[in-house]
Short mmCIF file of C-alpha atoms in Angstrom, two decimals:
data_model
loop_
_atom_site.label_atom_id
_atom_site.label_comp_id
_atom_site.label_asym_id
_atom_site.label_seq_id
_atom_site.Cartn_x
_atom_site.Cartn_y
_atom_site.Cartn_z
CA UNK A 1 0.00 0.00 0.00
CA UNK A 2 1.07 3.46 -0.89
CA UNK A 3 1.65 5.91 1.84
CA UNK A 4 3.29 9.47 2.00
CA UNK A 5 3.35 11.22 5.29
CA UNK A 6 3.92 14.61 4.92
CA UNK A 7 5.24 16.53 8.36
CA UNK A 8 7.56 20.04 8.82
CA UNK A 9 4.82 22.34 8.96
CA UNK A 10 4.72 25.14 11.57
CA UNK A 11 3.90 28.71 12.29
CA UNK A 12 6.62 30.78 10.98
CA UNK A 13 7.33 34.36 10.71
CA UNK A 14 7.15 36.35 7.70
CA UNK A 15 10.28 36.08 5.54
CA UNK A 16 11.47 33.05 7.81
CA UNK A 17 12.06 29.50 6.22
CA UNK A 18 10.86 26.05 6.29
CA UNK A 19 11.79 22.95 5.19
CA UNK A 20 8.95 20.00 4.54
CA UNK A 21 9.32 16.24 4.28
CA UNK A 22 7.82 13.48 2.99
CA UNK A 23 8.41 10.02 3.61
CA UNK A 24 7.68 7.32 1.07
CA UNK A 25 6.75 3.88 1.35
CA UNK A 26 4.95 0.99 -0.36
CA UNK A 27 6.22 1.71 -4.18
CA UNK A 28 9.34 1.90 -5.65
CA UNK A 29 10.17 5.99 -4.84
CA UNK A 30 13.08 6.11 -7.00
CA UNK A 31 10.97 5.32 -10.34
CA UNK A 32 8.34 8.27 -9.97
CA UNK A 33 7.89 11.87 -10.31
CA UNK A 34 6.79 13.98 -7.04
CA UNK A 35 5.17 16.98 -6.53
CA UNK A 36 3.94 19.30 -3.76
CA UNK A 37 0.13 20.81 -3.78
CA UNK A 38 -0.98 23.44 -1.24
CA UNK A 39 -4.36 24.21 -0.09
CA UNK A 40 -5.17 27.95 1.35
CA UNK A 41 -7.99 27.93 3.87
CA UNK A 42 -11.28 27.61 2.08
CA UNK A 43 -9.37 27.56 -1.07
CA UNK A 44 -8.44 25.62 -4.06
CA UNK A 45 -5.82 23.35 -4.54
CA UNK A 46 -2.35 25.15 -6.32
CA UNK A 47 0.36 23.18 -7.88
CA UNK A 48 3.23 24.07 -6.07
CA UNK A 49 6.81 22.00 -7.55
CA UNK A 50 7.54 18.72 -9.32
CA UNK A 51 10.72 16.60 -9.41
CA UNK A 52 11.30 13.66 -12.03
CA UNK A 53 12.12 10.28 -10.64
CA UNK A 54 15.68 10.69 -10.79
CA UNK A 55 16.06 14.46 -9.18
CA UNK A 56 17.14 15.65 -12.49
CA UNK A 57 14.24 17.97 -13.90
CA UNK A 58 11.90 20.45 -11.32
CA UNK A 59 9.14 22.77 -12.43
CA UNK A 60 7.81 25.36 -10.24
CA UNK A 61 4.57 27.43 -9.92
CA UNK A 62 5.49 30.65 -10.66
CA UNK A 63 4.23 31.83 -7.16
CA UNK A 64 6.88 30.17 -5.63
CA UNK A 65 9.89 30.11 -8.29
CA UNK A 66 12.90 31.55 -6.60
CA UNK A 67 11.84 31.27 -2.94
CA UNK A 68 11.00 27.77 -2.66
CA UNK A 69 13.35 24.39 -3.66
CA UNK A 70 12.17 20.82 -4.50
CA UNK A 71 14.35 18.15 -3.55
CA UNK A 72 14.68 13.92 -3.05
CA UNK A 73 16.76 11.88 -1.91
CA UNK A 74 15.79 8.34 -3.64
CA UNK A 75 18.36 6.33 -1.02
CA UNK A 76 16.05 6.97 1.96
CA UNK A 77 12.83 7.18 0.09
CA UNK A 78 12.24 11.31 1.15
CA UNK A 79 10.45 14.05 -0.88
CA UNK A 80 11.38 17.61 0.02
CA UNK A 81 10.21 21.01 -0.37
CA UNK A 82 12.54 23.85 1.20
CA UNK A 83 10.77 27.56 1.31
CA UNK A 84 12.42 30.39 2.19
CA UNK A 85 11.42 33.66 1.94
CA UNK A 86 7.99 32.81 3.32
CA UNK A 87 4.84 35.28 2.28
CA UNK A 88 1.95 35.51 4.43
CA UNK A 89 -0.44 34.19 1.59
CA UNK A 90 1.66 31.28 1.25
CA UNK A 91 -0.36 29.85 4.57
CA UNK A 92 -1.68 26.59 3.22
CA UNK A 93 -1.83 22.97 4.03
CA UNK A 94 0.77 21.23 2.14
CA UNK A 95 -0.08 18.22 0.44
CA UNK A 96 3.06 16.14 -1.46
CA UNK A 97 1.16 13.85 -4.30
CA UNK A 98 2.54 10.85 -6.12
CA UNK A 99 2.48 11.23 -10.27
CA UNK A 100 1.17 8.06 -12.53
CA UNK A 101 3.52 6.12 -14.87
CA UNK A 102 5.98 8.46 -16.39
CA UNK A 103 4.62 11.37 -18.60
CA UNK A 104 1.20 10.65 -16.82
CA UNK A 105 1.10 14.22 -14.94
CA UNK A 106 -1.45 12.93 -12.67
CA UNK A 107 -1.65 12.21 -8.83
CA UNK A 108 -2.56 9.13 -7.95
CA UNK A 109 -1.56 9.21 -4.34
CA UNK A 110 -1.47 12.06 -2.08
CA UNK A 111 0.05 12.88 1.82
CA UNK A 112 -2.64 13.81 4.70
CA UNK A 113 -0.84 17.51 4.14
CA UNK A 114 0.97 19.63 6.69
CA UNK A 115 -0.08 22.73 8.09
CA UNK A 116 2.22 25.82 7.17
CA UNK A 117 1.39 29.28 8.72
CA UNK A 118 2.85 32.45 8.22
CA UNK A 119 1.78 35.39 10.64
CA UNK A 120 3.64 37.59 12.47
CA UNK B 1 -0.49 30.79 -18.19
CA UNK B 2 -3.26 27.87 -19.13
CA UNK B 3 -6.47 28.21 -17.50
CA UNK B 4 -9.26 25.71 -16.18
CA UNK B 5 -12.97 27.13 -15.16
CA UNK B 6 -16.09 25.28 -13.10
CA UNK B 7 -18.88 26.13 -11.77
CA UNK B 8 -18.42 27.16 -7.76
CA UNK B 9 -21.29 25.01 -6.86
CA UNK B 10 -23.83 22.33 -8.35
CA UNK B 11 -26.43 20.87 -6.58
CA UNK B 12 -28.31 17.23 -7.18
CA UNK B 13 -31.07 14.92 -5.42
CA UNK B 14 -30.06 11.66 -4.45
CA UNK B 15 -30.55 9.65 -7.26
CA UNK B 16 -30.30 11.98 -10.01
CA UNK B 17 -27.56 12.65 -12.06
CA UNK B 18 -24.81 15.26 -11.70
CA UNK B 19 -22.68 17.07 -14.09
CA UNK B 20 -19.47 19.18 -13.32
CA UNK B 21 -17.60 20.80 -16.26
CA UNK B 22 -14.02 21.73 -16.48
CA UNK B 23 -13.73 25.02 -19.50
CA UNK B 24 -10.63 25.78 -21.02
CA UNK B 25 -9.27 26.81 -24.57
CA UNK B 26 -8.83 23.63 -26.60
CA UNK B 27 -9.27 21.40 -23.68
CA UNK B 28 -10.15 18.37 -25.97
CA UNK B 29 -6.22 18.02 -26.88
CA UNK B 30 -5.16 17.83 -23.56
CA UNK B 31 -5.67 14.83 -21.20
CA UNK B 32 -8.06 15.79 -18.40
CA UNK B 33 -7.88 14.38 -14.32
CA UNK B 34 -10.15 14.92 -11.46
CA UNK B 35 -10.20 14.81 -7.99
CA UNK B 36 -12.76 14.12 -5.64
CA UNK B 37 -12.60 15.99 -2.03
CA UNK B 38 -14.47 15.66 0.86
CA UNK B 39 -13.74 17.85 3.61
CA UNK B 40 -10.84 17.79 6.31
CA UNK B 41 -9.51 14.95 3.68
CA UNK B 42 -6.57 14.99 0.86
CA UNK B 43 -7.78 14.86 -2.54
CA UNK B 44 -8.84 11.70 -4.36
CA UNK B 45 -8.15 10.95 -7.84
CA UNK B 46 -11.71 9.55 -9.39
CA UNK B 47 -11.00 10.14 -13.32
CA UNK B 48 -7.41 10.62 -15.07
CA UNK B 49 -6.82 10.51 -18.81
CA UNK B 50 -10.23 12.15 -19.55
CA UNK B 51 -12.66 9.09 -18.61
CA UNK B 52 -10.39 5.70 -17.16
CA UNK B 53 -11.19 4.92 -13.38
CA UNK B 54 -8.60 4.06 -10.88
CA UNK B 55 -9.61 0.62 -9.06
CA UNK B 56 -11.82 1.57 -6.49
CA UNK B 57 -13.87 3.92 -7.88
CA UNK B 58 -17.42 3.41 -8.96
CA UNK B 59 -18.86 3.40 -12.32
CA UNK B 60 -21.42 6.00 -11.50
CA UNK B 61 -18.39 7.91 -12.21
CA UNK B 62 -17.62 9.01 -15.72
CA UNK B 63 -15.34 11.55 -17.23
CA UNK B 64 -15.58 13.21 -21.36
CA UNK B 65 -13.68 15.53 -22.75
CA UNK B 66 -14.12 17.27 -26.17
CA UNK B 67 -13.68 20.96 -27.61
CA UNK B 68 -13.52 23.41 -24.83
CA UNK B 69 -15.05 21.69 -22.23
CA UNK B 70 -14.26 18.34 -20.10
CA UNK B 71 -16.97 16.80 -17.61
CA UNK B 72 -17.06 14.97 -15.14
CA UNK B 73 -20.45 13.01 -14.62
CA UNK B 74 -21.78 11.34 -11.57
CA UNK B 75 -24.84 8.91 -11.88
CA UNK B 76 -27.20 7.73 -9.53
CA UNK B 77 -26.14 10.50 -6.59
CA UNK B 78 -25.66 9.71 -3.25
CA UNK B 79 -24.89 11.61 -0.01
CA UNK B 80 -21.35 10.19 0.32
CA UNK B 81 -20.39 11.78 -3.08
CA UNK B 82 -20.68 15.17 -1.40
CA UNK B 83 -17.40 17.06 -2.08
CA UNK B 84 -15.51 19.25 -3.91
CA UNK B 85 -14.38 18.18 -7.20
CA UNK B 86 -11.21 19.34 -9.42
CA UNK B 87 -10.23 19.33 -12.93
CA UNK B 88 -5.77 19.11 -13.63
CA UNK B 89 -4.42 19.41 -17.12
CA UNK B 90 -0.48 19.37 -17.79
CA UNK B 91 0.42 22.58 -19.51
CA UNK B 92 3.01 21.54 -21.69
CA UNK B 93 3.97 24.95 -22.83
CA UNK B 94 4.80 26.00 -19.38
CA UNK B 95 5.08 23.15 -17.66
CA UNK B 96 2.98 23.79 -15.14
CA UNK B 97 0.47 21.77 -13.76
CA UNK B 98 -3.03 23.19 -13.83
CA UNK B 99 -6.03 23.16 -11.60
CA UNK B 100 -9.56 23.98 -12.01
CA UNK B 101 -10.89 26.87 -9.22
CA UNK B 102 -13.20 23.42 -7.96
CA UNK B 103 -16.73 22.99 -7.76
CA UNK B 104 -18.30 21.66 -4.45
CA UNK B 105 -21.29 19.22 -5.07
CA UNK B 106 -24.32 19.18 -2.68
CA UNK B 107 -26.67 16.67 -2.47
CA UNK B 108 -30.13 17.67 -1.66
#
């Protein structure tokens, strides 16, 4: 069974930094793409980042391009998402999501989301 | 930068058949996925590549997609279907990854 537990967030200052996790298990990590979703309160959902299986390719919302870094490491099965730079309307619940077979650019699998909030 | 519009809201009886639309330009050429989610949960995926179902989901689900609008049909409604519902498209011209604004589903 597939299962991604997201954890990291926390309330955080304005301009401060965060870094969020998510651990992997129940599927081969290395061989799929990962992304991070966020959810505002009584909002949407926003695409966030991506990472290819390998590490090699990201893509970035442009909301977040320059503040925020996507990372994995495949050896202990761990999705990343480092923000810096934080905005108050970046408080959201954070949601990492597993893509389909490769090229799919779907979610088929998706973290219980942690809470980040930025206030002052 | 790509964009994907639904309705805020639809409404249904139990029983009856709902309908949830997904607009954007040339929509028909891209492959459309949705997302079922009920509240204080993570999204679901219920339809991906326009109209396949993941295992686990019923057929009173059904997805279409052609022109400039994809849709996302749910037959034979029943309470536990209430929940918000999203359309995602892959941009490929900016890869970006693209959600619809959502449209929450009440059941009468």
């Amino acid at each position: 069974e597939v299962q991604l537990l997201d954890s990291g967030g926390d309330l955080v200052q304005p301009g401060g930094s965060l870094r969020l996790s998510c651990a992997a298990s129940g599927f081969t990590f290395s061989n799929y793409a990962m992304n991070w979703v966020r959810q505002a309160p009584g909002k949407g959902l926003e695409w966030v980042s991506g990472i290819s299986a390998g590490g090699g390719s990201t893509y970035y919302a442009d909301s977040v391009k320059g503040r925020f870094t996507i990372s994995r490491d495949n050896a202990k099965n761990i999705l990343y998402l480092q923000m810096s730079s934080l905005r108050v309307e970046d408080t959201a619940i954070f949601f990492c999501a597993k893509e389909g077979p490769v090229g799919a650019f779907f979610f088929d699998s998706w973290g219980q989301g942690t809470l980040v909030t930025v206030s002052s | 930068s790509y964009v994907l519009t639904q309705p805020p809201s639809v409404s249904v009886a139990p029983g009856k058949t709902a309908t949830i639309t997904c607009g954007g330009s040339n929509v028909g050429r891209k492959s459309v996925h949705w997302y079922q989610q009920r509240p204080g949960q993570a999204p679901v995926l219920v339809i991906y590549y326009d109209s396949d179902r993941p295992s686990g989901i019923p057929e009173r689900l059904s997805g279409s997609n052609s022109g400039n609008t994809a849709t996302l049909t749910i037959s034979r409604v029943e309470a536990g279907d209430e929940a918000d519902y999203y359309c995602q498209v892959w941009d490929r011209s900016s890869d970006h990854v693209v959600f619809g604004g959502g449209t929450k589903l009440t059941v009468l």
